[in-house]
Each structure stands twice: as C-alpha cells, then as structure tokens.
Amino acid sequence: MSERPARRGFASRPVDPEGWIKAGDASPGDRNVAAAYTARLTIDITPELRGRIKIAALQRGVTVADMLRDLLAREFPTTEGATP
C-alpha cells in the first residue's frame, strides 16, 4: 500500500511564524522594508504602561511597533561614522 502524504491541517502552526506574520502585514512594496527589521527588542513594562502605549498608537492611527520605532529613531539618531 502506498503511504498518504502528510497534509497540513487547518489549524496547524506555520513552519516560520515570524515570516508568516510579516508576510501578511506587508504590502508588495513594503517587503524590503519589513526585511530591514531583523532584531526583536523585549522590554518589561507594567500592564498599565502597555495599555497607555496601545491607546496612544490607536489614537495616532499607527501600530505600536511603528510608533516605538519612530520614538527610538528620534531618541537615538544615527551618528555619522557609526557602524550599524
């Protein structure tokens, strides 16, 4: 008897979750921009602060990640001659 090929189930997890998440959010023109973000930053904050950040992002019409990237870019501008 021949063996049936393994099928991905409806609710199975993707092999590459990060790529899967980024691929769904990026428009075709944004794919190179999404590839530029290669590091993840994890910080510990209180649930209250997290809520305030999410509300601020919602009121500005941007994602939390985009808002925080802009904030960090303003606070830590690229200096001439610095290595990435």
Short mmCIF file of N, CA and C in Angstrom, two decimals:
data_model
loop_
_atom_site.label_atom_id
_atom_site.label_comp_id
_atom_site.label_asym_id
_atom_site.label_seq_id
_atom_site.Cartn_x
_atom_site.Cartn_y
_atom_site.Cartn_z
N MET A 1 0.82 -1.18 0.00
CA MET A 1 0.00 0.00 0.00
C MET A 1 0.87 1.25 0.00
N SER A 2 0.42 2.24 -0.70
CA SER A 2 1.21 3.47 -0.71
C SER A 2 0.82 4.34 0.49
N GLU A 3 1.79 5.07 0.95
CA GLU A 3 1.58 5.92 2.13
C GLU A 3 1.02 7.26 1.68
N ARG A 4 0.03 7.76 2.43
CA ARG A 4 -0.55 9.07 2.10
C ARG A 4 0.41 10.18 2.50
N PRO A 5 0.51 11.19 1.67
CA PRO A 5 1.39 12.32 2.04
C PRO A 5 0.81 13.06 3.24
N ALA A 6 1.70 13.57 4.07
CA ALA A 6 1.26 14.34 5.24
C ALA A 6 0.63 15.64 4.76
N ARG A 7 -0.55 15.93 5.27
CA ARG A 7 -1.23 17.18 4.92
C ARG A 7 -1.19 18.13 6.09
N ARG A 8 -1.08 19.38 5.79
CA ARG A 8 -1.17 20.40 6.83
C ARG A 8 -2.61 20.54 7.22
N GLY A 9 -2.87 20.48 8.49
CA GLY A 9 -4.23 20.65 8.97
C GLY A 9 -4.65 22.10 8.94
N PHE A 10 -5.92 22.32 9.08
CA PHE A 10 -6.46 23.68 9.04
C PHE A 10 -5.82 24.57 10.10
N ALA A 11 -5.63 24.05 11.28
CA ALA A 11 -5.13 24.87 12.39
C ALA A 11 -3.67 24.55 12.72
N SER A 12 -2.93 24.00 11.79
CA SER A 12 -1.54 23.68 12.10
C SER A 12 -0.71 24.95 12.13
N ARG A 13 0.36 24.90 12.87
CA ARG A 13 1.23 26.06 13.00
C ARG A 13 2.13 26.19 11.78
N PRO A 14 2.42 27.43 11.36
CA PRO A 14 3.33 27.60 10.23
C PRO A 14 4.75 27.22 10.62
N VAL A 15 5.54 26.81 9.65
CA VAL A 15 6.93 26.43 9.90
C VAL A 15 7.74 27.64 10.35
N ASP A 16 7.50 28.78 9.71
CA ASP A 16 8.24 30.01 10.02
C ASP A 16 7.24 31.07 10.49
N PRO A 17 6.89 31.10 11.79
CA PRO A 17 5.86 32.04 12.24
C PRO A 17 6.21 33.50 12.01
N GLU A 18 7.46 33.88 12.21
CA GLU A 18 7.84 35.29 12.03
C GLU A 18 7.64 35.71 10.58
N GLY A 19 8.10 34.90 9.65
CA GLY A 19 7.93 35.22 8.24
C GLY A 19 6.47 35.24 7.84
N TRP A 20 5.70 34.34 8.40
CA TRP A 20 4.27 34.26 8.10
C TRP A 20 3.56 35.52 8.58
N ILE A 21 3.91 35.99 9.77
CA ILE A 21 3.28 37.20 10.32
C ILE A 21 3.65 38.41 9.49
N LYS A 22 4.94 38.57 9.19
CA LYS A 22 5.39 39.72 8.41
C LYS A 22 4.82 39.71 6.99
N ALA A 23 4.69 38.53 6.39
CA ALA A 23 4.18 38.44 5.02
C ALA A 23 2.74 38.90 4.94
N GLY A 24 1.94 38.66 5.96
CA GLY A 24 0.54 39.05 5.94
C GLY A 24 0.33 40.53 6.08
N ASP A 25 1.22 41.22 6.79
CA ASP A 25 1.06 42.65 7.04
C ASP A 25 1.67 43.53 5.95
N ALA A 26 2.68 43.04 5.29
CA ALA A 26 3.42 43.87 4.34
C ALA A 26 2.74 43.87 2.97
N SER A 27 2.63 45.05 2.39
CA SER A 27 2.16 45.13 1.02
C SER A 27 3.35 44.81 0.12
N PRO A 28 3.14 44.55 -1.17
CA PRO A 28 4.26 44.18 -2.04
C PRO A 28 5.39 45.19 -2.03
N GLY A 29 5.08 46.48 -1.91
CA GLY A 29 6.13 47.50 -1.87
C GLY A 29 6.85 47.57 -0.54
N ASP A 30 6.24 47.04 0.51
CA ASP A 30 6.82 47.11 1.85
C ASP A 30 7.70 45.92 2.19
N ARG A 31 7.79 44.93 1.34
CA ARG A 31 8.51 43.70 1.68
C ARG A 31 9.99 43.96 1.98
N ASN A 32 10.64 44.88 1.27
CA ASN A 32 12.04 45.19 1.56
C ASN A 32 12.17 45.93 2.88
N VAL A 33 11.21 46.76 3.22
CA VAL A 33 11.23 47.49 4.49
C VAL A 33 11.09 46.51 5.64
N ALA A 34 10.19 45.55 5.52
CA ALA A 34 9.99 44.57 6.59
C ALA A 34 11.25 43.74 6.80
N ALA A 35 12.00 43.46 5.74
CA ALA A 35 13.21 42.67 5.86
C ALA A 35 14.30 43.44 6.61
N ALA A 36 14.21 44.77 6.64
CA ALA A 36 15.22 45.57 7.33
C ALA A 36 15.15 45.40 8.84
N TYR A 37 13.99 45.01 9.39
CA TYR A 37 13.84 44.85 10.82
C TYR A 37 14.21 43.41 11.18
N THR A 38 15.47 43.22 11.58
CA THR A 38 15.95 41.87 11.80
C THR A 38 16.15 41.53 13.27
N ALA A 39 15.96 42.46 14.17
CA ALA A 39 16.17 42.19 15.59
C ALA A 39 14.89 42.47 16.36
N ARG A 40 14.67 41.69 17.40
CA ARG A 40 13.50 41.88 18.25
C ARG A 40 13.99 42.42 19.59
N LEU A 41 13.33 43.43 20.09
CA LEU A 41 13.68 44.03 21.37
C LEU A 41 12.58 43.70 22.37
N THR A 42 12.97 43.13 23.49
CA THR A 42 12.00 42.77 24.52
C THR A 42 12.28 43.61 25.76
N ILE A 43 11.24 44.27 26.26
CA ILE A 43 11.37 45.06 27.49
C ILE A 43 10.24 44.68 28.44
N ASP A 44 10.49 44.84 29.71
CA ASP A 44 9.47 44.57 30.72
C ASP A 44 8.82 45.89 31.09
N ILE A 45 7.50 45.97 30.94
CA ILE A 45 6.75 47.15 31.32
C ILE A 45 5.51 46.71 32.08
N THR A 46 4.91 47.64 32.79
CA THR A 46 3.70 47.32 33.54
C THR A 46 2.52 47.20 32.58
N PRO A 47 1.51 46.45 32.97
CA PRO A 47 0.32 46.36 32.12
C PRO A 47 -0.34 47.73 31.89
N GLU A 48 -0.26 48.62 32.87
CA GLU A 48 -0.83 49.96 32.71
C GLU A 48 -0.10 50.74 31.62
N LEU A 49 1.23 50.69 31.63
CA LEU A 49 2.00 51.39 30.60
C LEU A 49 1.74 50.78 29.23
N ARG A 50 1.66 49.48 29.16
CA ARG A 50 1.36 48.81 27.89
C ARG A 50 0.02 49.29 27.35
N GLY A 51 -0.95 49.42 28.21
CA GLY A 51 -2.26 49.91 27.79
C GLY A 51 -2.20 51.33 27.27
N ARG A 52 -1.45 52.20 27.97
CA ARG A 52 -1.32 53.59 27.53
C ARG A 52 -0.64 53.67 26.18
N ILE A 53 0.38 52.83 25.97
CA ILE A 53 1.10 52.82 24.68
C ILE A 53 0.16 52.38 23.56
N LYS A 54 -0.62 51.33 23.80
CA LYS A 54 -1.54 50.83 22.78
C LYS A 54 -2.61 51.86 22.45
N ILE A 55 -3.13 52.55 23.46
CA ILE A 55 -4.14 53.59 23.22
C ILE A 55 -3.54 54.74 22.42
N ALA A 56 -2.33 55.16 22.77
CA ALA A 56 -1.67 56.25 22.04
C ALA A 56 -1.47 55.87 20.57
N ALA A 57 -1.05 54.64 20.33
CA ALA A 57 -0.85 54.20 18.95
C ALA A 57 -2.17 54.18 18.19
N LEU A 58 -3.22 53.69 18.83
CA LEU A 58 -4.54 53.65 18.21
C LEU A 58 -5.03 55.06 17.86
N GLN A 59 -4.85 56.00 18.79
CA GLN A 59 -5.28 57.37 18.54
C GLN A 59 -4.50 58.02 17.41
N ARG A 60 -3.25 57.62 17.23
CA ARG A 60 -2.42 58.17 16.15
C ARG A 60 -2.60 57.42 14.84
N GLY A 61 -3.30 56.31 14.88
CA GLY A 61 -3.55 55.55 13.67
C GLY A 61 -2.35 54.77 13.16
N VAL A 62 -1.48 54.36 14.08
CA VAL A 62 -0.29 53.59 13.70
C VAL A 62 -0.21 52.35 14.58
N THR A 63 0.65 51.44 14.20
CA THR A 63 0.86 50.27 15.04
C THR A 63 1.80 50.64 16.18
N VAL A 64 1.74 49.88 17.25
CA VAL A 64 2.63 50.10 18.38
C VAL A 64 4.08 49.98 17.92
N ALA A 65 4.38 48.98 17.12
CA ALA A 65 5.75 48.76 16.65
C ALA A 65 6.26 49.96 15.86
N ASP A 66 5.44 50.48 14.93
CA ASP A 66 5.87 51.64 14.15
C ASP A 66 6.06 52.87 15.03
N MET A 67 5.15 53.07 15.97
CA MET A 67 5.27 54.22 16.86
C MET A 67 6.54 54.14 17.70
N LEU A 68 6.84 52.95 18.22
CA LEU A 68 8.04 52.80 19.05
C LEU A 68 9.31 52.88 18.21
N ARG A 69 9.28 52.37 16.97
CA ARG A 69 10.46 52.53 16.09
C ARG A 69 10.75 54.00 15.85
N ASP A 70 9.70 54.80 15.57
CA ASP A 70 9.89 56.24 15.36
C ASP A 70 10.43 56.92 16.61
N LEU A 71 9.90 56.55 17.77
CA LEU A 71 10.37 57.11 19.04
C LEU A 71 11.85 56.80 19.26
N LEU A 72 12.22 55.56 19.07
CA LEU A 72 13.62 55.17 19.27
C LEU A 72 14.54 55.83 18.24
N ALA A 73 14.07 55.98 17.00
CA ALA A 73 14.87 56.64 15.98
C ALA A 73 15.10 58.12 16.34
N ARG A 74 14.08 58.77 16.91
CA ARG A 74 14.25 60.17 17.34
C ARG A 74 15.20 60.29 18.51
N GLU A 75 15.08 59.39 19.47
CA GLU A 75 15.91 59.46 20.68
C GLU A 75 17.35 59.02 20.43
N PHE A 76 17.54 58.14 19.48
CA PHE A 76 18.87 57.61 19.19
C PHE A 76 19.18 57.74 17.70
N PRO A 77 19.40 58.99 17.24
CA PRO A 77 19.64 59.19 15.82
C PRO A 77 20.96 58.57 15.36
N THR A 78 21.01 58.25 14.10
CA THR A 78 22.24 57.71 13.53
C THR A 78 23.31 58.77 13.56
N THR A 79 24.47 58.42 14.05
CA THR A 79 25.58 59.36 14.07
C THR A 79 26.50 59.07 12.88
N GLU A 80 27.06 60.10 12.32
CA GLU A 80 27.94 59.93 11.17
C GLU A 80 29.18 59.16 11.57
N GLY A 81 29.52 58.16 10.75
CA GLY A 81 30.69 57.34 11.03
C GLY A 81 30.43 56.16 11.93
N ALA A 82 29.20 56.05 12.43
CA ALA A 82 28.87 54.92 13.31
C ALA A 82 28.66 53.66 12.47
N THR A 83 29.04 52.53 13.03
CA THR A 83 28.81 51.27 12.35
C THR A 83 27.50 50.67 12.82
N PRO A 84 26.75 50.08 11.92
CA PRO A 84 25.46 49.51 12.32
C PRO A 84 25.57 48.31 13.20
#
